[in-house]
PDB file of C-alpha atoms and ligand atoms in Angstrom:
ATOM      1  CA  UNK A   1      28.634  10.930  41.255  1.00  0.00           C
ATOM      2  CA  UNK A   2      27.185   7.802  42.771  1.00  0.00           C
ATOM      3  CA  UNK A   3      25.199   9.747  45.371  1.00  0.00           C
ATOM      4  CA  UNK A   4      23.817  12.127  42.779  1.00  0.00           C
ATOM      5  CA  UNK A   5      22.739   9.185  40.699  1.00  0.00           C
ATOM      6  CA  UNK A   6      21.044   7.554  43.664  1.00  0.00           C
ATOM      7  CA  UNK A   7      19.132  10.702  44.495  1.00  0.00           C
ATOM      8  CA  UNK A   8      17.953  11.064  40.940  1.00  0.00           C
ATOM      9  CA  UNK A   9      16.894   7.444  41.004  1.00  0.00           C
ATOM     10  CA  UNK A  10      14.898   7.955  44.205  1.00  0.00           C
ATOM     11  CA  UNK A  11      13.146  10.963  42.715  1.00  0.00           C
ATOM     12  CA  UNK A  12      12.136   8.968  39.639  1.00  0.00           C
ATOM     13  CA  UNK A  13      10.787   6.168  41.792  1.00  0.00           C
ATOM     14  CA  UNK A  14       8.629   8.576  43.792  1.00  0.00           C
ATOM     15  CA  UNK A  15       7.361  10.129  40.586  1.00  0.00           C
ATOM     16  CA  UNK A  16       6.600   6.662  39.211  1.00  0.00           C
ATOM     17  CA  UNK A  17       4.619   5.772  42.295  1.00  0.00           C
ATOM     18  CA  UNK A  18       2.657   9.017  42.130  1.00  0.00           C
ATOM     19  CA  UNK A  19       1.932   8.451  38.446  1.00  0.00           C
ATOM     20  CA  UNK A  20       0.816   4.908  39.097  1.00  0.00           C
ATOM     21  CA  UNK A  21      -1.587   6.101  41.772  1.00  0.00           C
ATOM     22  CA  UNK A  22      -2.970   8.750  39.427  1.00  0.00           C
ATOM     23  CA  UNK A  23      -3.482   6.137  36.739  1.00  0.00           C
ATOM     24  CA  UNK A  24      -5.187   3.751  39.153  1.00  0.00           C
ATOM     25  CA  UNK A  25      -7.454   6.551  40.352  1.00  0.00           C
ATOM     26  CA  UNK A  26      -8.263   7.699  36.841  1.00  0.00           C
ATOM     27  CA  UNK A  27      -8.995   4.214  35.582  1.00  0.00           C
ATOM     28  CA  UNK A  28     -11.523   3.782  38.370  1.00  0.00           C
ATOM     29  CA  UNK A  29     -13.200   7.055  37.427  1.00  0.00           C
ATOM     30  CA  UNK A  30     -13.230   6.890  33.644  1.00  0.00           C
ATOM     31  CA  UNK A  31     -15.566   4.509  31.857  1.00  0.00           C
ATOM     32  CA  UNK A  32     -13.042   3.807  29.147  1.00  0.00           C
ATOM     33  CA  UNK A  33     -10.162   1.599  29.961  1.00  0.00           C
ATOM     34  CA  UNK A  34      -7.169   1.048  27.775  1.00  0.00           C
ATOM     35  CA  UNK A  35      -4.385  -1.365  28.133  1.00  0.00           C
ATOM     36  CA  UNK A  36      -1.723  -2.164  25.645  1.00  0.00           C
ATOM     37  CA  UNK A  37      -0.229  -5.317  24.350  1.00  0.00           C
ATOM     38  CA  UNK A  38       3.392  -6.175  24.738  1.00  0.00           C
ATOM     39  CA  UNK A  39       5.480  -3.757  26.537  1.00  0.00           C
ATOM     40  CA  UNK A  40       3.054  -2.310  29.014  1.00  0.00           C
ATOM     41  CA  UNK A  41       1.859   0.838  27.306  1.00  0.00           C
ATOM     42  CA  UNK A  42       3.633   3.768  28.811  1.00  0.00           C
ATOM     43  CA  UNK A  43       1.021   5.852  30.560  1.00  0.00           C
ATOM     44  CA  UNK A  44       1.178   9.531  29.774  1.00  0.00           C
ATOM     45  CA  UNK A  45       1.603  12.054  32.538  1.00  0.00           C
ATOM     46  CA  UNK A  46      -1.908  13.258  33.173  1.00  0.00           C
ATOM     47  CA  UNK A  47      -3.767  10.014  32.889  1.00  0.00           C
ATOM     48  CA  UNK A  48      -3.559   9.810  29.130  1.00  0.00           C
ATOM     49  CA  UNK A  49      -2.831   6.468  27.636  1.00  0.00           C
ATOM     50  CA  UNK A  50      -0.204   5.937  25.050  1.00  0.00           C
ATOM     51  CA  UNK A  51       1.417   3.593  22.633  1.00  0.00           C
ATOM     52  CA  UNK A  52       4.293   3.716  20.214  1.00  0.00           C
ATOM     53  CA  UNK A  53       4.075   3.992  16.460  1.00  0.00           C
ATOM     54  CA  UNK A  54       3.112   0.577  15.077  1.00  0.00           C
ATOM     55  CA  UNK A  55       1.570  -0.721  18.313  1.00  0.00           C
ATOM     56  CA  UNK A  56      -1.941  -1.978  18.951  1.00  0.00           C
ATOM     57  CA  UNK A  57      -3.912  -0.712  21.937  1.00  0.00           C
ATOM     58  CA  UNK A  58      -6.838  -2.623  23.333  1.00  0.00           C
ATOM     59  CA  UNK A  59      -9.641  -0.266  24.251  1.00  0.00           C
ATOM     60  CA  UNK A  60     -12.424  -1.461  26.487  1.00  0.00           C
ATOM     61  CA  UNK A  61     -15.717   0.247  27.099  1.00  0.00           C
ATOM     62  CA  UNK A  62     -17.441  -1.220  30.084  1.00  0.00           C
ATOM     63  CA  UNK A  63     -21.169  -1.722  30.024  1.00  0.00           C
ATOM     64  CA  UNK A  64     -23.643  -4.442  30.865  1.00  0.00           C
ATOM     65  CA  UNK A  65     -26.186  -3.189  28.376  1.00  0.00           C
ATOM     66  CA  UNK A  66     -26.249  -4.515  24.873  1.00  0.00           C
ATOM     67  CA  UNK A  67     -25.487  -1.607  22.557  1.00  0.00           C
ATOM     68  CA  UNK A  68     -26.645  -1.421  18.963  1.00  0.00           C
ATOM     69  CA  UNK A  69     -23.287  -0.122  17.861  1.00  0.00           C
ATOM     70  CA  UNK A  70     -20.035   0.969  19.445  1.00  0.00           C
ATOM     71  CA  UNK A  71     -17.663   2.810  17.184  1.00  0.00           C
ATOM     72  CA  UNK A  72     -14.531   4.834  17.743  1.00  0.00           C
ATOM     73  CA  UNK A  73     -12.857   7.477  15.619  1.00  0.00           C
ATOM     74  CA  UNK A  74      -9.143   8.055  15.875  1.00  0.00           C
ATOM     75  CA  UNK A  75      -7.180  10.182  13.408  1.00  0.00           C
ATOM     76  CA  UNK A  76     -10.072   9.865  10.914  1.00  0.00           C
ATOM     77  CA  UNK A  77      -9.907   6.077  11.116  1.00  0.00           C
ATOM     78  CA  UNK A  78     -12.964   4.153  12.240  1.00  0.00           C
ATOM     79  CA  UNK A  79     -12.500   1.619  15.025  1.00  0.00           C
ATOM     80  CA  UNK A  80     -15.388  -0.836  15.272  1.00  0.00           C
ATOM     81  CA  UNK A  81     -15.876  -2.267  18.765  1.00  0.00           C
ATOM     82  CA  UNK A  82     -17.068  -5.778  19.449  1.00  0.00           C
ATOM     83  CA  UNK A  83     -18.777  -7.355  22.434  1.00  0.00           C
ATOM     84  CA  UNK A  84     -16.507  -9.445  24.575  1.00  0.00           C
ATOM     85  CA  UNK A  85     -16.999 -11.642  27.543  1.00  0.00           C
ATOM     86  CA  UNK A  86     -14.108 -12.646  29.721  1.00  0.00           C
ATOM     87  CA  UNK A  87     -14.431 -14.714  32.832  1.00  0.00           C
ATOM     88  CA  UNK A  88     -14.108 -12.532  35.906  1.00  0.00           C
ATOM     89  CA  UNK A  89     -14.202  -9.259  33.993  1.00  0.00           C
ATOM     90  CA  UNK A  90     -17.012  -6.788  33.611  1.00  0.00           C
ATOM     91  CA  UNK A  91     -18.943  -7.061  30.366  1.00  0.00           C
ATOM     92  CA  UNK A  92     -18.146  -4.577  27.711  1.00  0.00           C
ATOM     93  CA  UNK A  93     -16.998  -3.742  24.219  1.00  0.00           C
ATOM     94  CA  UNK A  94     -13.483  -3.990  22.922  1.00  0.00           C
ATOM     95  CA  UNK A  95     -11.855  -2.070  20.098  1.00  0.00           C
ATOM     96  CA  UNK A  96      -8.404  -2.619  18.662  1.00  0.00           C
ATOM     97  CA  UNK A  97      -6.742   0.699  18.037  1.00  0.00           C
ATOM     98  CA  UNK A  98      -3.829   0.533  15.654  1.00  0.00           C
ATOM     99  CA  UNK A  99      -1.253   3.294  15.747  1.00  0.00           C
ATOM    100  CA  UNK A 100       0.102   3.622  12.221  1.00  0.00           C
ATOM    101  CA  UNK A 101       3.878   3.448  11.921  1.00  0.00           C
ATOM    102  CA  UNK A 102       3.841   6.950  10.439  1.00  0.00           C
ATOM    103  CA  UNK A 103       1.318   8.609  12.776  1.00  0.00           C
ATOM    104  CA  UNK A 104       3.007  11.768  13.986  1.00  0.00           C
ATOM    105  CA  UNK A 105       3.918  11.625  17.665  1.00  0.00           C
ATOM    106  CA  UNK A 106       1.460  13.703  19.656  1.00  0.00           C
ATOM    107  CA  UNK A 107      -1.810  13.525  21.534  1.00  0.00           C
ATOM    108  CA  UNK A 108      -5.018  12.751  19.656  1.00  0.00           C
ATOM    109  CA  UNK A 109      -8.598  12.179  20.628  1.00  0.00           C
ATOM    110  CA  UNK A 110     -10.247   8.798  20.503  1.00  0.00           C
ATOM    111  CA  UNK A 111     -13.960   9.562  20.303  1.00  0.00           C
ATOM    112  CA  UNK A 112     -16.188   6.601  21.070  1.00  0.00           C
ATOM    113  CA  UNK A 113     -19.882   6.569  20.295  1.00  0.00           C
ATOM    114  CA  UNK A 114     -22.071   4.043  22.083  1.00  0.00           C
ATOM    115  CA  UNK A 115     -25.455   3.721  20.404  1.00  0.00           C
ATOM    116  CA  UNK A 116     -28.381   2.176  22.187  1.00  0.00           C
ATOM    117  CA  UNK A 117     -31.399   2.341  19.926  1.00  0.00           C
ATOM    118  CA  UNK A 118     -32.179   6.007  19.438  1.00  0.00           C
ATOM    119  CA  UNK A 119     -29.844   7.112  22.182  1.00  0.00           C
ATOM    120  CA  UNK A 120     -26.151   7.732  21.713  1.00  0.00           C
ATOM    121  CA  UNK A 121     -23.496   8.309  24.339  1.00  0.00           C
ATOM    122  CA  UNK A 122     -20.170   9.951  23.520  1.00  0.00           C
ATOM    123  CA  UNK A 123     -16.954   9.088  25.280  1.00  0.00           C
ATOM    124  CA  UNK A 124     -13.694  10.837  24.693  1.00  0.00           C
ATOM    125  CA  UNK A 125     -10.170   9.977  25.517  1.00  0.00           C
ATOM    126  CA  UNK A 126      -6.691  11.238  24.799  1.00  0.00           C
ATOM    127  CA  UNK A 127      -4.193   8.916  23.221  1.00  0.00           C
ATOM    128  CA  UNK A 128      -0.555   9.824  23.311  1.00  0.00           C
ATOM    129  CA  UNK A 129       1.323   8.540  20.270  1.00  0.00           C
ATOM    130  CA  UNK A 130       4.953   8.011  21.150  1.00  0.00           C
ATOM    131  CA  UNK A 131       7.814   7.849  18.690  1.00  0.00           C
ATOM    132  CA  UNK A 132       9.313   4.475  17.882  1.00  0.00           C
ATOM    133  CA  UNK A 133      12.978   4.405  16.940  1.00  0.00           C
ATOM    134  CA  UNK A 134      12.866   2.570  13.668  1.00  0.00           C
ATOM    135  CA  UNK A 135      16.008   1.260  12.056  1.00  0.00           C
ATOM    136  CA  UNK A 136      17.556   2.714   8.958  1.00  0.00           C
ATOM    137  CA  UNK A 137      18.268   0.015   6.400  1.00  0.00           C
ATOM    138  CA  UNK A 138      20.566   0.292   3.448  1.00  0.00           C
ATOM    139  CA  UNK A 139      19.736  -2.159   0.684  1.00  0.00           C
ATOM    140  CA  UNK A 140      21.384  -2.820  -2.614  1.00  0.00           C
ATOM    141  CA  UNK A 141      19.194  -4.476  -5.192  1.00  0.00           C
ATOM    142  CA  UNK A 142      19.386  -4.977  -8.949  1.00  0.00           C
ATOM    143  CA  UNK A 143      18.436  -1.671 -10.550  1.00  0.00           C
ATOM    144  CA  UNK A 144      15.390  -3.100 -12.320  1.00  0.00           C
ATOM    145  CA  UNK A 145      13.941  -4.270  -9.005  1.00  0.00           C
ATOM    146  CA  UNK A 146      14.031  -0.758  -7.576  1.00  0.00           C
ATOM    147  CA  UNK A 147      13.452   1.640 -10.426  1.00  0.00           C
ATOM    148  CA  UNK A 148      10.510   0.558 -12.498  1.00  0.00           C
ATOM    149  CA  UNK A 149      10.411   1.297 -16.190  1.00  0.00           C
ATOM    150  CA  UNK A 150       7.232   2.748 -17.668  1.00  0.00           C
ATOM    151  CA  UNK A 151       5.651  -0.657 -18.136  1.00  0.00           C
ATOM    152  CA  UNK A 152       6.584  -1.756 -14.632  1.00  0.00           C
ATOM    153  CA  UNK A 153       5.250   1.478 -13.144  1.00  0.00           C
ATOM    154  CA  UNK A 154       1.921   1.005 -14.932  1.00  0.00           C
ATOM    155  CA  UNK A 155       1.727  -2.570 -13.709  1.00  0.00           C
ATOM    156  CA  UNK A 156       2.492  -1.501 -10.139  1.00  0.00           C
ATOM    157  CA  UNK A 157      -0.226   1.155 -10.293  1.00  0.00           C
ATOM    158  CA  UNK A 158      -2.802  -1.336 -11.584  1.00  0.00           C
ATOM    159  CA  UNK A 159      -1.828  -3.798  -8.855  1.00  0.00           C
ATOM    160  CA  UNK A 160      -2.263  -1.150  -6.173  1.00  0.00           C
ATOM    161  CA  UNK A 161      -5.713  -0.430  -7.530  1.00  0.00           C
ATOM    162  CA  UNK A 162      -6.597  -4.125  -7.606  1.00  0.00           C
ATOM    163  CA  UNK A 163      -5.710  -4.499  -3.917  1.00  0.00           C
ATOM    164  CA  UNK A 164      -7.540  -1.307  -3.007  1.00  0.00           C
ATOM    165  CA  UNK A 165     -10.696  -2.575  -4.721  1.00  0.00           C
ATOM    166  CA  UNK A 166     -10.454  -6.013  -3.136  1.00  0.00           C
ATOM    167  CA  UNK A 167     -10.046  -4.611   0.350  1.00  0.00           C
ATOM    168  CA  UNK A 168     -12.634  -1.872   0.038  1.00  0.00           C
ATOM    169  CA  UNK A 169     -15.262  -4.263   1.348  1.00  0.00           C
ATOM    170  CA  UNK A 170     -14.475  -6.147   4.484  1.00  0.00           C
ATOM    171  CA  UNK A 171     -16.313  -8.597   6.645  1.00  0.00           C
ATOM    172  CA  UNK A 172     -18.565  -6.780   9.054  1.00  0.00           C
ATOM    173  CA  UNK A 173     -18.330  -9.701  11.393  1.00  0.00           C
ATOM    174  CA  UNK A 174     -15.397 -10.390  13.631  1.00  0.00           C
ATOM    175  CA  UNK A 175     -14.088 -13.637  12.191  1.00  0.00           C
ATOM    176  CA  UNK A 176     -11.252 -14.441  14.551  1.00  0.00           C
ATOM    177  CA  UNK A 177     -11.898 -16.321  17.757  1.00  0.00           C
ATOM    178  CA  UNK A 178      -8.674 -17.663  19.152  1.00  0.00           C
ATOM    179  CA  UNK A 179      -5.240 -16.342  19.877  1.00  0.00           C
ATOM    180  CA  UNK A 180      -2.977 -15.212  17.043  1.00  0.00           C
ATOM    181  CA  UNK A 181      -0.215 -17.496  15.861  1.00  0.00           C
ATOM    182  CA  UNK A 182       3.127 -16.789  14.238  1.00  0.00           C
ATOM    183  CA  UNK A 183       2.759 -17.660  10.535  1.00  0.00           C
ATOM    184  CA  UNK A 184       6.164 -19.249  10.115  1.00  0.00           C
ATOM    185  CA  UNK A 185       8.893 -20.597  12.311  1.00  0.00           C
ATOM    186  CA  UNK A 186      11.825 -18.451  11.423  1.00  0.00           C
ATOM    187  CA  UNK A 187      14.092 -15.617  12.319  1.00  0.00           C
ATOM    188  CA  UNK A 188      12.419 -12.262  12.886  1.00  0.00           C
ATOM    189  CA  UNK A 189      14.453  -9.525  11.356  1.00  0.00           C
ATOM    190  CA  UNK A 190      12.917  -6.820  13.513  1.00  0.00           C
ATOM    191  CA  UNK A 191      12.732  -4.342  10.711  1.00  0.00           C
ATOM    192  CA  UNK A 192       9.088  -3.347  10.901  1.00  0.00           C
ATOM    193  CA  UNK A 193       8.903   0.367  10.149  1.00  0.00           C
ATOM    194  CA  UNK A 194      12.529   0.651   9.113  1.00  0.00           C
ATOM    195  CA  UNK A 195      13.453   3.525   6.889  1.00  0.00           C
ATOM    196  CA  UNK A 196      14.710   2.039   3.648  1.00  0.00           C
ATOM    197  CA  UNK A 197      17.485   3.432   1.560  1.00  0.00           C
ATOM    198  CA  UNK A 198      17.574   1.413  -1.648  1.00  0.00           C
ATOM    199  CA  UNK A 199      20.580   1.836  -3.861  1.00  0.00           C
ATOM    200  CA  UNK A 200      21.232   5.118  -2.075  1.00  0.00           C
ATOM    201  CA  UNK A 201      17.717   6.562  -2.410  1.00  0.00           C
ATOM    202  CA  UNK A 202      15.171   6.811   0.437  1.00  0.00           C
ATOM    203  CA  UNK A 203      12.018   4.722  -0.168  1.00  0.00           C
ATOM    204  CA  UNK A 204       8.809   3.957   1.682  1.00  0.00           C
ATOM    205  CA  UNK A 205       9.354   2.536   5.161  1.00  0.00           C
ATOM    206  CA  UNK A 206       9.049  -1.199   5.563  1.00  0.00           C
ATOM    207  CA  UNK A 207       5.403  -1.857   6.389  1.00  0.00           C
ATOM    208  CA  UNK A 208       5.695  -5.378   7.773  1.00  0.00           C
ATOM    209  CA  UNK A 209       8.040  -7.791   9.413  1.00  0.00           C
ATOM    210  CA  UNK A 210      10.295 -10.089   7.411  1.00  0.00           C
ATOM    211  CA  UNK A 211      10.808 -13.572   8.770  1.00  0.00           C
ATOM    212  CA  UNK A 212      13.718 -15.540   7.373  1.00  0.00           C
ATOM    213  CA  UNK A 213      12.808 -19.190   6.705  1.00  0.00           C
ATOM    214  CA  UNK A 214      13.848 -21.901   4.246  1.00  0.00           C
ATOM    215  CA  UNK A 215      12.359 -22.023   0.792  1.00  0.00           C
ATOM    216  CA  UNK A 216       9.164 -24.094   0.902  1.00  0.00           C
ATOM    217  CA  UNK A 217       8.566 -23.774   4.666  1.00  0.00           C
ATOM    218  CA  UNK A 218       4.904 -23.746   5.673  1.00  0.00           C
ATOM    219  CA  UNK A 219       3.155 -20.400   6.080  1.00  0.00           C
ATOM    220  CA  UNK A 220       0.102 -20.407   8.352  1.00  0.00           C
ATOM    221  CA  UNK A 221      -2.788 -17.981   8.679  1.00  0.00           C
ATOM    222  CA  UNK A 222      -2.335 -16.037  11.896  1.00  0.00           C
ATOM    223  CA  UNK A 223      -6.007 -16.361  12.744  1.00  0.00           C
ATOM    224  CA  UNK A 224      -9.427 -17.223  11.345  1.00  0.00           C
ATOM    225  CA  UNK A 225     -10.591 -15.231   8.372  1.00  0.00           C
ATOM    226  CA  UNK A 226     -11.517 -15.203   4.724  1.00  0.00           C
ATOM    227  CA  UNK A 227      -9.020 -15.012   1.873  1.00  0.00           C
ATOM    228  CA  UNK A 228      -9.925 -11.691   0.289  1.00  0.00           C
ATOM    229  CA  UNK A 229      -7.456 -11.820  -2.581  1.00  0.00           C
ATOM    230  CA  UNK A 230      -4.436 -13.782  -3.779  1.00  0.00           C
ATOM    231  CA  UNK A 231      -1.977 -12.004  -6.045  1.00  0.00           C
ATOM    232  CA  UNK A 232       1.246 -12.288  -8.009  1.00  0.00           C
ATOM    233  CA  UNK A 233       2.579  -8.762  -7.908  1.00  0.00           C
ATOM    234  CA  UNK A 234       5.722  -7.008  -9.019  1.00  0.00           C
ATOM    235  CA  UNK A 235       6.966  -6.145  -5.507  1.00  0.00           C
ATOM    236  CA  UNK A 236       5.094  -8.483  -3.164  1.00  0.00           C
ATOM    237  CA  UNK A 237       5.385 -11.518  -5.433  1.00  0.00           C
ATOM    238  CA  UNK A 238       2.900 -14.261  -4.697  1.00  0.00           C
ATOM    239  CA  UNK A 239       0.774 -12.961  -1.854  1.00  0.00           C
ATOM    240  CA  UNK A 240      -2.306 -13.702   0.207  1.00  0.00           C
ATOM    241  CA  UNK A 241      -4.539 -11.114   1.906  1.00  0.00           C
ATOM    242  CA  UNK A 242      -6.660 -12.488   4.746  1.00  0.00           C
ATOM    243  CA  UNK A 243      -9.650 -10.514   6.008  1.00  0.00           C
ATOM    244  CA  UNK A 244     -10.259 -11.181   9.712  1.00  0.00           C
ATOM    245  CA  UNK A 245     -13.279  -8.909   9.881  1.00  0.00           C
ATOM    246  CA  UNK A 246     -13.943  -5.433  11.271  1.00  0.00           C
ATOM    247  CA  UNK A 247     -11.267  -3.825   9.105  1.00  0.00           C
ATOM    248  CA  UNK A 248      -8.483  -6.138  10.162  1.00  0.00           C
ATOM    249  CA  UNK A 249      -6.224  -7.672   7.463  1.00  0.00           C
ATOM    250  CA  UNK A 250      -3.064  -9.723   7.451  1.00  0.00           C
ATOM    251  CA  UNK A 251      -0.800 -10.169   4.420  1.00  0.00           C
ATOM    252  CA  UNK A 252       1.711 -12.838   3.468  1.00  0.00           C
ATOM    253  CA  UNK A 253       4.137 -11.988   0.636  1.00  0.00           C
ATOM    254  CA  UNK A 254       6.948 -13.455  -1.492  1.00  0.00           C
ATOM    255  CA  UNK A 255       5.441 -16.969  -1.324  1.00  0.00           C
ATOM    256  CA  UNK A 256       6.701 -19.710  -3.610  1.00  0.00           C
ATOM    257  CA  UNK A 257       3.279 -21.370  -3.530  1.00  0.00           C
ATOM    258  CA  UNK A 258      -0.221 -20.267  -2.639  1.00  0.00           C
ATOM    259  CA  UNK A 259      -2.444 -23.034  -1.263  1.00  0.00           C
ATOM    260  CA  UNK A 260      -5.720 -21.112  -0.963  1.00  0.00           C
ATOM    261  CA  UNK A 261      -8.106 -19.356  -3.313  1.00  0.00           C
ATOM    262  CA  UNK A 262      -9.959 -16.054  -3.141  1.00  0.00           C
ATOM    263  CA  UNK A 263     -12.979 -16.451  -0.875  1.00  0.00           C
ATOM    264  CA  UNK A 264     -11.659 -19.470   1.044  1.00  0.00           C
ATOM    265  CA  UNK A 265     -12.354 -19.535   4.755  1.00  0.00           C
ATOM    266  CA  UNK A 266      -9.195 -20.190   6.745  1.00  0.00           C
ATOM    267  CA  UNK A 267      -8.621 -21.000  10.384  1.00  0.00           C
ATOM    268  CA  UNK A 268      -5.799 -20.007  12.725  1.00  0.00           C
ATOM    269  CA  UNK A 269      -2.732 -22.089  11.933  1.00  0.00           C
ATOM    270  CA  UNK A 270      -4.010 -23.376   8.588  1.00  0.00           C
ATOM    271  CA  UNK A 271      -1.235 -23.621   6.005  1.00  0.00           C
ATOM    272  CA  UNK A 272      -2.016 -21.115   3.272  1.00  0.00           C
ATOM    273  CA  UNK A 273       1.262 -21.085   1.370  1.00  0.00           C
ATOM    274  CA  UNK A 274       4.981 -21.788   1.251  1.00  0.00           C
ATOM    275  CA  UNK A 275       7.915 -19.480   1.887  1.00  0.00           C
ATOM    276  CA  UNK A 276       9.527 -18.165  -1.269  1.00  0.00           C
ATOM    277  CA  UNK A 277      11.425 -15.259  -2.762  1.00  0.00           C
ATOM    278  CA  UNK A 278       8.977 -14.073  -5.411  1.00  0.00           C
ATOM    279  CA  UNK A 279       8.648 -10.370  -6.183  1.00  0.00           C
ATOM    280  CA  UNK A 280      11.205  -7.956  -4.774  1.00  0.00           C
ATOM    281  CA  UNK A 281      13.085 -10.215  -2.385  1.00  0.00           C
ATOM    282  CA  UNK A 282      16.758 -10.854  -1.885  1.00  0.00           C
ATOM    283  CA  UNK A 283      16.188 -14.389  -0.567  1.00  0.00           C
ATOM    284  CA  UNK A 284      13.497 -16.701   0.806  1.00  0.00           C
ATOM    285  CA  UNK A 285      11.525 -15.071   3.605  1.00  0.00           C
ATOM    286  CA  UNK A 286       7.987 -14.262   4.580  1.00  0.00           C
ATOM    287  CA  UNK A 287       6.895 -10.654   4.582  1.00  0.00           C
ATOM    288  CA  UNK A 288       4.111 -10.509   7.148  1.00  0.00           C
ATOM    289  CA  UNK A 289       2.029  -7.370   7.215  1.00  0.00           C
ATOM    290  CA  UNK A 290      -1.008  -6.162   9.119  1.00  0.00           C
ATOM    291  CA  UNK A 291      -3.497  -3.454   8.379  1.00  0.00           C
ATOM    292  CA  UNK A 292      -5.825  -2.584  11.209  1.00  0.00           C
ATOM    293  CA  UNK A 293      -8.547  -0.155  10.202  1.00  0.00           C
ATOM    294  CA  UNK A 294      -6.099   1.472   7.827  1.00  0.00           C
ATOM    295  CA  UNK A 295      -3.176   1.586  10.265  1.00  0.00           C
ATOM    296  CA  UNK A 296       0.005  -0.294   9.433  1.00  0.00           C
ATOM    297  CA  UNK A 297       0.976  -1.966  12.666  1.00  0.00           C
ATOM    298  CA  UNK A 298       3.717  -4.337  13.760  1.00  0.00           C
ATOM    299  CA  UNK A 299       2.401  -7.872  13.175  1.00  0.00           C
ATOM    300  CA  UNK A 300       4.160  -9.098  16.285  1.00  0.00           C
ATOM    301  CA  UNK A 301       1.927  -6.866  18.374  1.00  0.00           C
ATOM    302  CA  UNK A 302      -0.886  -9.310  17.486  1.00  0.00           C
ATOM    303  CA  UNK A 303       0.781 -12.178  19.288  1.00  0.00           C
ATOM    304  CA  UNK A 304       0.720 -10.214  22.498  1.00  0.00           C
ATOM    305  CA  UNK A 305      -2.922  -9.234  22.344  1.00  0.00           C
ATOM    306  CA  UNK A 306      -4.838 -10.463  25.354  1.00  0.00           C
ATOM    307  CA  UNK A 307      -7.068 -12.838  23.418  1.00  0.00           C
ATOM    308  CA  UNK A 308      -5.231 -15.917  24.524  1.00  0.00           C
ATOM    309  CA  UNK A 309      -6.690 -18.750  26.519  1.00  0.00           C
ATOM    310  CA  UNK A 310     -10.249 -18.490  25.533  1.00  0.00           C
ATOM    311  CA  UNK A 311     -11.642 -15.047  25.499  1.00  0.00           C
ATOM    312  CA  UNK A 312     -14.960 -16.456  24.467  1.00  0.00           C
ATOM    313  CA  UNK A 313     -16.556 -15.214  21.321  1.00  0.00           C
ATOM    314  CA  UNK A 314     -20.089 -14.043  21.640  1.00  0.00           C
ATOM    315  CA  UNK A 315     -22.441 -16.974  21.393  1.00  0.00           C
ATOM    316  CA  UNK A 316     -24.916 -15.202  19.139  1.00  0.00           C
ATOM    317  CA  UNK A 317     -22.131 -14.435  16.696  1.00  0.00           C
ATOM    318  CA  UNK A 318     -23.371 -10.985  15.878  1.00  0.00           C
ATOM    319  CA  UNK A 319     -20.679  -8.406  15.978  1.00  0.00           C
ATOM    320  CA  UNK A 320     -21.638  -4.759  15.970  1.00  0.00           C
ATOM    321  CA  UNK A 321     -22.161  -3.450  12.492  1.00  0.00           C
ATOM    322  CA  UNK A 322     -19.535  -1.030  11.363  1.00  0.00           C
ATOM    323  CA  UNK A 323     -18.977   1.176   8.390  1.00  0.00           C
ATOM    324  CA  UNK A 324     -17.053  -0.503   5.627  1.00  0.00           C
ATOM    325  CA  UNK A 325     -13.467   0.472   6.160  1.00  0.00           C
ATOM    326  CA  UNK A 326     -11.634   2.583   3.702  1.00  0.00           C
ATOM    327  CA  UNK A 327      -9.100   0.948   1.481  1.00  0.00           C
ATOM    328  CA  UNK A 328      -5.561   0.486   2.803  1.00  0.00           C
TER     329      UNK A 328
HETATM  330 ZN1   ZN B 401       9.292  -7.203   3.801  1.00  0.00          ZN
END
C-alpha cells in the first residue's frame, strides 16, 4: 500500500513539473498573462488559466504603447482594463476578471480588444472556471422575515429597482489607488456563496461574506470610491454602496448607523458606518459584498489582489474609457 502510494505520488510530481514547464513556456509566448489572487490559481492542463467560482483573476496585457482603450469580454460581461505601472515590471494594462459565484464550471473565452486610434488588436484566451465547494446553510428565521407578504414583496421589488437604477451609471475612472482593507475587525464566517435553506426552503445563495462584530463597531470603506447610494431596505437593512470605478462596487449591509451620504467621496479605511443588525439579520454583523463588472465575487479575494505596496496609479489620472456597466 505504501509503495503504491509513493509511486502515485512520484507520478503526480513529474506531471506537475511538466505542467509547470508548459505554463512557463506558454506565458513567455502569449501576450496575455494572468495570475490569480490568493490561492495560486490552478493552471489548467493545456496552458489555460483558471479560477474558482467567486474568485478574482488579474489579467495583464503587456504593451509599452499607450492604447486608446483596452476592453475584455467574458461571459457577456465587460471588463475594462486600466494602465498600470509597477516597478520592475513591463508596462501594460490590467483587468480584474470576476468569476461569478454561479458561473457554470467550464472553459470560456476572454476576448480582449486593444484599440490604438483606428487600429484594433484582438487577443483571446481560455479561462477555466472551476467549481467551488460552497457550504449549505440551514437557517431558521421568523416567518415574516423570510416570506414577504404582498406589501413586503412590492417594497422589495421597488428597492431592487432603486439599486439597479443607482448602479446603472458607474464612474468611468478607476478611483481606487491603494491596497484593499478589511472593513471591520471581526470574525469571518466563511459563508460566501453558501446555499441557503431558510425555514426548510432553498433560497438564493449568500452573495457576500458576513463578519461578526459587536454592535456599533466601526465599518470602513475597503478602498477609495464614491458613495453611490445609501439605503434602508427590507433585507439589507441600512446599507452603503460604494462605487470604486470601472464597474467595481462594494456593499456594506445591516448597519446600525450610516455616516456618509450619497455622492460622498470616501478613502480606503474611512469609517462609513457602524455594525448593526438592521434588515434580515439574526444578530449584529457586517454583510460585505462585492460586485465586479456584474460578477458576485468573494470580498476576501480583494485583500489578496496584488495592489499592495504602491502599485502606482497613473500620474495623468486618465483611465481607459469603458462602456457603462450593466446593473447588478
Ligand atoms: Zn450576509
